[in-house]
CSV table of C-alpha atoms and ligand atoms in Angstrom, one decimal:
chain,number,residue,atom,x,y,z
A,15,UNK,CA,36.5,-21.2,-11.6
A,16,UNK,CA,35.3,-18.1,-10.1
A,17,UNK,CA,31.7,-19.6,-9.5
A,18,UNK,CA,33.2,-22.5,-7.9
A,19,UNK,CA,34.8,-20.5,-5.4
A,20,UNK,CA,32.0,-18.8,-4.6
A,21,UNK,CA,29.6,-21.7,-3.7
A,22,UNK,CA,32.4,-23.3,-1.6
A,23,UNK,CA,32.8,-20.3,0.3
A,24,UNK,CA,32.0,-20.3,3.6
A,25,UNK,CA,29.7,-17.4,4.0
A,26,UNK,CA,28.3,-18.9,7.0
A,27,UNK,CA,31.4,-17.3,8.9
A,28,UNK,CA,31.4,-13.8,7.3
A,29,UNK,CA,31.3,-11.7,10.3
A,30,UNK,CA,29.2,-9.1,8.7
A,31,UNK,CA,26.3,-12.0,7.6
A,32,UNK,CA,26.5,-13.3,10.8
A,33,UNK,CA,25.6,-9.6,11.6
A,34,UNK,CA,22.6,-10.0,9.6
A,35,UNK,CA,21.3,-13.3,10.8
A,36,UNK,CA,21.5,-11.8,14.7
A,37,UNK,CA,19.6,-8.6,13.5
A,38,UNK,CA,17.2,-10.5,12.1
A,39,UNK,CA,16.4,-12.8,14.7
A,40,UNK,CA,16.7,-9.4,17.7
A,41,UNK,CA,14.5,-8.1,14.9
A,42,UNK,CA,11.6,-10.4,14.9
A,43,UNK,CA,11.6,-11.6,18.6
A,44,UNK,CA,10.9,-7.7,18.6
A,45,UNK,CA,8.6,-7.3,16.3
A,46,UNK,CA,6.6,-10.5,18.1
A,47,UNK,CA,6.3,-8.2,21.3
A,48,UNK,CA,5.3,-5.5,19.5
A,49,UNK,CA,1.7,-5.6,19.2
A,50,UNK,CA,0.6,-5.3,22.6
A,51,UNK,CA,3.3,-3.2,23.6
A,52,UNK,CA,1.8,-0.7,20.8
A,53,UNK,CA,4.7,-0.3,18.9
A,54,UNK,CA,3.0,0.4,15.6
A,55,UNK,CA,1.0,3.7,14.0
A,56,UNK,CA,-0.5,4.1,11.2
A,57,UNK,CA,0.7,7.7,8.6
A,58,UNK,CA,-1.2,8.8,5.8
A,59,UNK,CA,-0.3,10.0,2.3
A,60,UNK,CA,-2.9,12.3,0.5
A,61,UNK,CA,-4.0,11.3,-2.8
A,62,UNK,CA,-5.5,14.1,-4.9
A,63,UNK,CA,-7.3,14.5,-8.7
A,64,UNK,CA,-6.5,16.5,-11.3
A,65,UNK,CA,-7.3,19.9,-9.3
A,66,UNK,CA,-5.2,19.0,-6.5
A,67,UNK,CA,-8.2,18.6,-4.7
A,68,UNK,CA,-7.9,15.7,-1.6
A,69,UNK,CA,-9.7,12.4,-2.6
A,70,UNK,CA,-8.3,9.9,0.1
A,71,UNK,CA,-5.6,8.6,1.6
A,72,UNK,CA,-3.0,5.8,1.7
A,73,UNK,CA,-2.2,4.3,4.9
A,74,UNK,CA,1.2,3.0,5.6
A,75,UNK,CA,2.4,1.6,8.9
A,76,UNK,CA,5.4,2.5,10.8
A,77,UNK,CA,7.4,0.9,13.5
A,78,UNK,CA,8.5,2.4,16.7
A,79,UNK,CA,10.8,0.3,18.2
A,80,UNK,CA,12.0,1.6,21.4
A,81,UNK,CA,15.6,1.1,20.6
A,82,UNK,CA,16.2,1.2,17.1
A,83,UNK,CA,13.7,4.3,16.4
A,84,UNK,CA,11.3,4.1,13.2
A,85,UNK,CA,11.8,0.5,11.5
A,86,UNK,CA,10.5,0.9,8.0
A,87,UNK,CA,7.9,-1.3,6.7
A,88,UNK,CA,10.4,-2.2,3.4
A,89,UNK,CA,12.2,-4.0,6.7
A,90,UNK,CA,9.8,-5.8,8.9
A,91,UNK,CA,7.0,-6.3,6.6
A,92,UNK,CA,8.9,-9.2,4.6
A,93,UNK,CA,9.9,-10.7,8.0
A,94,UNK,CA,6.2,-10.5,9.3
A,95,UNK,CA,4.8,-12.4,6.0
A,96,UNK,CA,7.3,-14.7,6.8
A,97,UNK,CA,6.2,-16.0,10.4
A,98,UNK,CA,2.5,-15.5,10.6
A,99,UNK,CA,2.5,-12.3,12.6
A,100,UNK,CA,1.6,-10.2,9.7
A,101,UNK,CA,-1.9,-11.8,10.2
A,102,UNK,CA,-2.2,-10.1,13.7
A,103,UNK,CA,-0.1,-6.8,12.4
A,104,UNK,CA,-2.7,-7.0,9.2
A,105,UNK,CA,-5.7,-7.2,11.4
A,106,UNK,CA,-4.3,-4.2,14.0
A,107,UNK,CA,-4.0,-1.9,10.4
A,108,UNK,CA,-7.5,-3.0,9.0
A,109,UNK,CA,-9.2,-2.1,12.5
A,110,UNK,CA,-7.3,0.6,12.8
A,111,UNK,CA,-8.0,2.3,9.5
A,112,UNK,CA,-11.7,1.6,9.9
A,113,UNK,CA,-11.6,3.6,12.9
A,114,UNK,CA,-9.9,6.2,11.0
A,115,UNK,CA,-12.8,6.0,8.5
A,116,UNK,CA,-15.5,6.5,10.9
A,117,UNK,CA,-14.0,9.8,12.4
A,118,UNK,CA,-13.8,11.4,8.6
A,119,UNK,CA,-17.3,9.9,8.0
A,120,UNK,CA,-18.9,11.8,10.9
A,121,UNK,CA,-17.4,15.1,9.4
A,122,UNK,CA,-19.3,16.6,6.2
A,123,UNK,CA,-16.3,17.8,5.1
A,124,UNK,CA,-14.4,14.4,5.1
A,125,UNK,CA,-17.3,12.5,4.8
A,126,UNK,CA,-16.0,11.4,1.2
A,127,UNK,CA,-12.3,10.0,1.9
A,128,UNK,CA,-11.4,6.9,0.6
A,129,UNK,CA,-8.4,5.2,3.0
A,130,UNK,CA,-6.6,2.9,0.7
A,131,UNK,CA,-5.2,0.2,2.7
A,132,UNK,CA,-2.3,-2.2,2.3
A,133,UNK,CA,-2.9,-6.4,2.2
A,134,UNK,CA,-0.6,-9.1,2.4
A,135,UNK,CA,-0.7,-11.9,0.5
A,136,UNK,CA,-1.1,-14.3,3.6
A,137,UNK,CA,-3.9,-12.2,5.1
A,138,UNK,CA,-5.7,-12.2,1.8
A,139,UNK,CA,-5.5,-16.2,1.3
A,140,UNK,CA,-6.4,-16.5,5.2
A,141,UNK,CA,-9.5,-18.5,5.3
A,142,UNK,CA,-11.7,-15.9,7.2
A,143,UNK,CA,-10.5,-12.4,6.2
A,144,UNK,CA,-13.2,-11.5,4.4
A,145,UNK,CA,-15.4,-11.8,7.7
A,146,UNK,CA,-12.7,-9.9,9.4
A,147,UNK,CA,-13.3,-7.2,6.3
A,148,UNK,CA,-17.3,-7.9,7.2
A,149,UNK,CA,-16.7,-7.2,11.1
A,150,UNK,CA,-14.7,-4.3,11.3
A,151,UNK,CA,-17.2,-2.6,8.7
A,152,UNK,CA,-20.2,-3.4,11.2
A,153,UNK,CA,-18.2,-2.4,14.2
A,154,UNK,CA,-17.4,1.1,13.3
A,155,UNK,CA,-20.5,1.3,10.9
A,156,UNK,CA,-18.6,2.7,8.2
A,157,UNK,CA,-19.6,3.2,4.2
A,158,UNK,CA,-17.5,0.4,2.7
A,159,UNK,CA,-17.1,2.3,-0.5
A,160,UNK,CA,-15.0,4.1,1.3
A,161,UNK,CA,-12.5,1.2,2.2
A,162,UNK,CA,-10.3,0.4,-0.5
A,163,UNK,CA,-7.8,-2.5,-0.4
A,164,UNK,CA,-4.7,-2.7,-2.5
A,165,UNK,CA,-3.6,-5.8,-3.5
A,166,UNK,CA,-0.4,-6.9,-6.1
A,167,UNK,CA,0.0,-8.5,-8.9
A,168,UNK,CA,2.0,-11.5,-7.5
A,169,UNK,CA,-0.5,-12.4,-4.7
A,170,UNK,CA,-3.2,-12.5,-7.0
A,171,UNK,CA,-1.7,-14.8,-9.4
A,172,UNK,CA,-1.0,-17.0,-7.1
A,173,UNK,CA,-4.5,-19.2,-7.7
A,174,UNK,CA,-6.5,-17.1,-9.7
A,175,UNK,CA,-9.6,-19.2,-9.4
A,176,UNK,CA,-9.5,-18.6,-5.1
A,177,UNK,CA,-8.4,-14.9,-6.1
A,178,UNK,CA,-11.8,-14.3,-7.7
A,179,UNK,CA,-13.8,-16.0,-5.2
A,180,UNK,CA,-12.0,-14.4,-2.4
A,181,UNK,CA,-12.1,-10.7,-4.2
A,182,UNK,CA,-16.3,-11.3,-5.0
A,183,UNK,CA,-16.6,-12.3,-1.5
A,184,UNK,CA,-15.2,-8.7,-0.6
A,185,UNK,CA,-17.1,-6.9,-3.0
A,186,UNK,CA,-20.3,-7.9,-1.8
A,187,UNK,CA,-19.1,-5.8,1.2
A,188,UNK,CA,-18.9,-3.2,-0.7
A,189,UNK,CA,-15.0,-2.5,-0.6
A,190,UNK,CA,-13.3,-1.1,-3.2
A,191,UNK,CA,-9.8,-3.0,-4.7
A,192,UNK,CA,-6.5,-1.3,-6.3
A,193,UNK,CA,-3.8,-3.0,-7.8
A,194,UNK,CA,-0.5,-1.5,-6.4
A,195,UNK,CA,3.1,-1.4,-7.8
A,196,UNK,CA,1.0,-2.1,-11.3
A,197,UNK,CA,3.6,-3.1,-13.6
A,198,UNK,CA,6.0,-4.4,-12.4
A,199,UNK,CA,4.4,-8.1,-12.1
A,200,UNK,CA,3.6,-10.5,-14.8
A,201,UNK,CA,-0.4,-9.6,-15.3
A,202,UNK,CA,-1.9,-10.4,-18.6
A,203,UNK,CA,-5.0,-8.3,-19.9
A,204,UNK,CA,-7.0,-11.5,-20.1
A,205,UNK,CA,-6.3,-12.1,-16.2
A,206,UNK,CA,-6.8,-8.5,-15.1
A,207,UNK,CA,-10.4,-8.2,-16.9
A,208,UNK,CA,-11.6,-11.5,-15.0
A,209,UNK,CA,-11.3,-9.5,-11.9
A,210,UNK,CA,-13.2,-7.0,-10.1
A,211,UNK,CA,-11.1,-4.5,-9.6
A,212,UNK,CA,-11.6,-0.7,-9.5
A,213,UNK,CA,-8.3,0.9,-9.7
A,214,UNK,CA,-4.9,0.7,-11.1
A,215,UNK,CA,-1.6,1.9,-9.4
A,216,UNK,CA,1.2,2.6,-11.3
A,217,UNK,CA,4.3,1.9,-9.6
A,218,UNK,CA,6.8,4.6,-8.7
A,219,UNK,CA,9.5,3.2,-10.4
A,220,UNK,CA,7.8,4.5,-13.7
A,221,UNK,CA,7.2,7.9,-12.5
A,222,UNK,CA,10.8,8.4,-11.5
A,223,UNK,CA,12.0,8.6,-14.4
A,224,UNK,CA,9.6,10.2,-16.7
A,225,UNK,CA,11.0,13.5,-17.2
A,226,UNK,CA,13.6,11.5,-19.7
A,227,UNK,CA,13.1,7.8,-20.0
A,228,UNK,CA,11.1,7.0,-23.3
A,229,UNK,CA,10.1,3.4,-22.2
A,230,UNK,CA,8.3,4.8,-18.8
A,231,UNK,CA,6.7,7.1,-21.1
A,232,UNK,CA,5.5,4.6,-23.4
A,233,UNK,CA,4.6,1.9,-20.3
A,234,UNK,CA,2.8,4.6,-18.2
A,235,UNK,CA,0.6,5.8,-21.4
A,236,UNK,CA,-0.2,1.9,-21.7
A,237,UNK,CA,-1.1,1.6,-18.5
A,238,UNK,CA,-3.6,4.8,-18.6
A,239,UNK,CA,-5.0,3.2,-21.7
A,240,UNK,CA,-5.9,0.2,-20.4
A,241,UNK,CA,-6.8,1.6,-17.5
A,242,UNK,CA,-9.9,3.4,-19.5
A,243,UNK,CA,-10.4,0.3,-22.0
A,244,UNK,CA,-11.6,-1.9,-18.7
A,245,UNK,CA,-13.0,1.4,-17.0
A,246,UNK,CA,-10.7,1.3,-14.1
A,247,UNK,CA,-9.5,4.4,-11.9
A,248,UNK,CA,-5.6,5.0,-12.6
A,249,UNK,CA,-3.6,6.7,-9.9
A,250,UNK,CA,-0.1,7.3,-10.1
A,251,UNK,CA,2.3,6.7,-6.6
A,252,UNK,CA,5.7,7.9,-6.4
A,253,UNK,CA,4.9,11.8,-7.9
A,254,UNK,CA,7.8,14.0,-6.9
A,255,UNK,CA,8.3,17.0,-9.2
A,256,UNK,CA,6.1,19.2,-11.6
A,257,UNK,CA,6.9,17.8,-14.6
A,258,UNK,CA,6.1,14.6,-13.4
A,259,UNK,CA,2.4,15.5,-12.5
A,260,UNK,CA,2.1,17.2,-15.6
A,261,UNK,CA,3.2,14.7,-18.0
A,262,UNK,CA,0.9,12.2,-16.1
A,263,UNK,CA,-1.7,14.7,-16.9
A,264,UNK,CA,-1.1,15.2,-20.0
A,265,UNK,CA,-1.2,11.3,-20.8
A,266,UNK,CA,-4.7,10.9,-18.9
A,267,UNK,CA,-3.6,10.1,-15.5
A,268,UNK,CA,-6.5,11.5,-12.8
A,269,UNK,CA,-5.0,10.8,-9.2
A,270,UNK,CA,-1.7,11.5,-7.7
A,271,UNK,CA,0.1,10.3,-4.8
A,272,UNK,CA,3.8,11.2,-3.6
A,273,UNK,CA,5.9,13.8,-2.2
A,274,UNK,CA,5.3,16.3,-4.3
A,275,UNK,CA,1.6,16.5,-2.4
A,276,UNK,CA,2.9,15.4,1.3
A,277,UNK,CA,4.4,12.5,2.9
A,278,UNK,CA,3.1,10.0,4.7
A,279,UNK,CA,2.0,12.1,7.9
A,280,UNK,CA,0.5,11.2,11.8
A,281,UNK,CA,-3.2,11.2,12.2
A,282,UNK,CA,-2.3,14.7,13.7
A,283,UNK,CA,-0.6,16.4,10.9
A,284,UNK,CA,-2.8,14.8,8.3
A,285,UNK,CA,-5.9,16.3,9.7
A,286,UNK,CA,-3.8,19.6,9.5
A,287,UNK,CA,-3.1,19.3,5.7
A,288,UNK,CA,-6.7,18.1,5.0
A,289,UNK,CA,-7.9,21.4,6.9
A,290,UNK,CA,-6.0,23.4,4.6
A,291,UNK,CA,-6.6,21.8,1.5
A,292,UNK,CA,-10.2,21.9,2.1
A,293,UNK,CA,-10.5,25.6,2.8
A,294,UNK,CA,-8.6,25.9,-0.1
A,295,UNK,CA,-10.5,24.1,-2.4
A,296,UNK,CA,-13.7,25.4,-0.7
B,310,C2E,P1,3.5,0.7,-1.2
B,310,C2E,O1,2.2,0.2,-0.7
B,310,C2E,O2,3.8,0.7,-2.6
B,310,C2E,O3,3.6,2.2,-0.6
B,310,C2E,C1,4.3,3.2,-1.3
B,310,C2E,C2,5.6,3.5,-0.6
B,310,C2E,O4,6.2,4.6,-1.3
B,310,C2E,C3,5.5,4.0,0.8
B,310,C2E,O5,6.7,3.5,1.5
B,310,C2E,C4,5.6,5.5,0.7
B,310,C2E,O6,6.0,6.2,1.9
B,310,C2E,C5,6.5,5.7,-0.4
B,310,C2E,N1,6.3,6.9,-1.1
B,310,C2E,C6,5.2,7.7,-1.2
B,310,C2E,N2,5.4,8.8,-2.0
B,310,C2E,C7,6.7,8.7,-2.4
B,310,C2E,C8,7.5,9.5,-3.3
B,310,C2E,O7,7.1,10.6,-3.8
B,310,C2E,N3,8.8,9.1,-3.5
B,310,C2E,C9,9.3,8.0,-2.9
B,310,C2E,N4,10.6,7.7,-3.2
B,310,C2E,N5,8.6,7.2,-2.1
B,310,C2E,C10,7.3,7.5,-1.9
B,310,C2E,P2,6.6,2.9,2.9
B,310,C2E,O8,5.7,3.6,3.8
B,310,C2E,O9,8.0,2.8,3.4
B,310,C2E,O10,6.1,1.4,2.7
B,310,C2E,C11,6.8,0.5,1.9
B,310,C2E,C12,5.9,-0.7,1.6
B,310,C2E,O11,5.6,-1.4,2.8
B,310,C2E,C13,4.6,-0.4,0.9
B,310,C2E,O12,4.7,-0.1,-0.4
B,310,C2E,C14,3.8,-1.6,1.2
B,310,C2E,O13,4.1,-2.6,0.3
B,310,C2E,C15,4.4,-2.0,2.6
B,310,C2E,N6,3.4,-1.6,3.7
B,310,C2E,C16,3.3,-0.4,4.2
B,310,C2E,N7,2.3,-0.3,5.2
B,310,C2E,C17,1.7,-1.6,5.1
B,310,C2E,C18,0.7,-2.2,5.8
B,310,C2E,O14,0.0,-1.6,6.7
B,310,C2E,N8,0.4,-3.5,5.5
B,310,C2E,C19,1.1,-4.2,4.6
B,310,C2E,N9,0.8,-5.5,4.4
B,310,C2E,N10,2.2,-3.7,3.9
B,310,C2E,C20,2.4,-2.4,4.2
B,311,MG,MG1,0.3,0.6,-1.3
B,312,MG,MG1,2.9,0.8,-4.3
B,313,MG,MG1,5.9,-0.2,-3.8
């Protein structure tokens, strides 16, 4: 009866979906001007090893929209990959990062970052994105060992046999590929080891937790297993506490990202912390 009810609603006229809908649509005429009116920047999280030393970095994306302030990328990224403007917000990151790349690579000291960078599914199935990988790597002359792309679970399952061809294609570049959120999809063993992958990414939502939860215990020591049984790099996302770094470590884990090291900073304040941590690892 209840269920009835519910479908013959008329949610249509609920005032505060209605609310939605118009955010929405403000939202992405918005985000369609956004581009050119250089609304977007690109932050940086730190990823270290064991020692705490600096390895690389993730870059995330963040939206400043002149009226509603920082737009997080939980928000608009779902409504980009929906319309195809997260091919143009995909290509501003990619060029963006490279050129990020290129000023650590002309410094000894940073010479050996890896930027990790975020791809949508769309960009990734888009005919010619490896030759957009190709031309930003010439342009700013950068090692491409030092790119690395992370991909999910879901956008690679998609059509494996394209996800292979698309991935090799890449990896003649020379890029690097991590599987982020790794986990929480469907992936099979057999379907991981068919591709060439370098690193796995466990998702946050295991680390949380694994001061208490048994199961994340168990799932992140099976994930750092096979992590070493097909030779991939494991690093962990979402590290907030101590403990958590230190059970990680204790299981095998060998790079850390989250809070506990810094958050996603500007170009600015990242070059700050890499100063530091340099000179104290020196
Ligand atoms: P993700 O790639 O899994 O990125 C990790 C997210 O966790 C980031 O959120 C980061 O700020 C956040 N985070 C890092 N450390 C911690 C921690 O210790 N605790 C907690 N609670 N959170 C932590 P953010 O920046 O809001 O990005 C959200 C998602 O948006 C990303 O998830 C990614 O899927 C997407 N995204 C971000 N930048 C881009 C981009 O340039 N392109 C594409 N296609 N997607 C992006
Ligand atoms: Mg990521
Ligand atoms: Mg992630
Ligand atoms: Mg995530």
């Amino acid at each position: 009866q209840a269920k009835k009810a519910g479908r013959n609603t008329m949610r249509f006229f609920d005032p505060q979906m209605q609310d939605t809908l118009n955010t929405r649509t403000a939202l992405e005429a918005d985000l369609r001007k956004s581009i050119e009116r250089r609304e977007f920047n690109l932050f940086y999280q730190i990823q270290v090893d064991e020692m705490n030393r600096p390895v690389g970095a993730e870059a995330l994306i963040r939206w400043i929209h002149p009226k509603r302030g920082m737009v997080s990328p939980a928000e608009f990224i779902p409504l980009a990959e929906e319309t195809d403007l997260i091919l143009n917000i995909g290509l501003w990151v990619l060029q963006e990062a490279c050129a990020q790349l290129k000023t650590w690579q002309n410094n000894p000291l940073t010479r050996n970052l890896v930027l990790a960078v975020n791809v949508s599914a769309k960009q990734f199935r888009q005919s010619d994105f490896a030759t957009q990988v190709r031309v930003f790597v010439e342009k700013y002359a950068i090692d491409p060992s030092k790119l690395k792309l992370e991909l999910t679970e879901s956008m690679l399952q998609e059509n494996i046999e394209d996800t292979i061809l698309i991935m090799n294609a890449l990896k003649e570049i020379g890029v690097q590929f991590s599987l982020d959120d790794f986990g929480t999809g469907y992936s099979s063993l057999q379907y991981i080891k068919k591709l060439p992958l370098n690193q796995l990414k466990i998702d946050q939502s295991f680390v949380h937790d694994l001061d208490f939860d048994r199961d994340d215990k168990a799932i992140v020591r099976a994930i750092i297993a096979m992590a070493k049984s097909l030779q991939l790099d494991v690093i962990a996302e979402g590290v907030e506490t101590q403990e958590q770094r230190q059970l990680l470590l204790n299981k095998g884990c060998t790079h850390f990202q989250g809070y506990l090291f810094s958050k996603p900073l500007p170009i600015r304040e990242f070059d700050a912390l890499l100063e530091r941590a340099i000179e104290l690892h020196a």
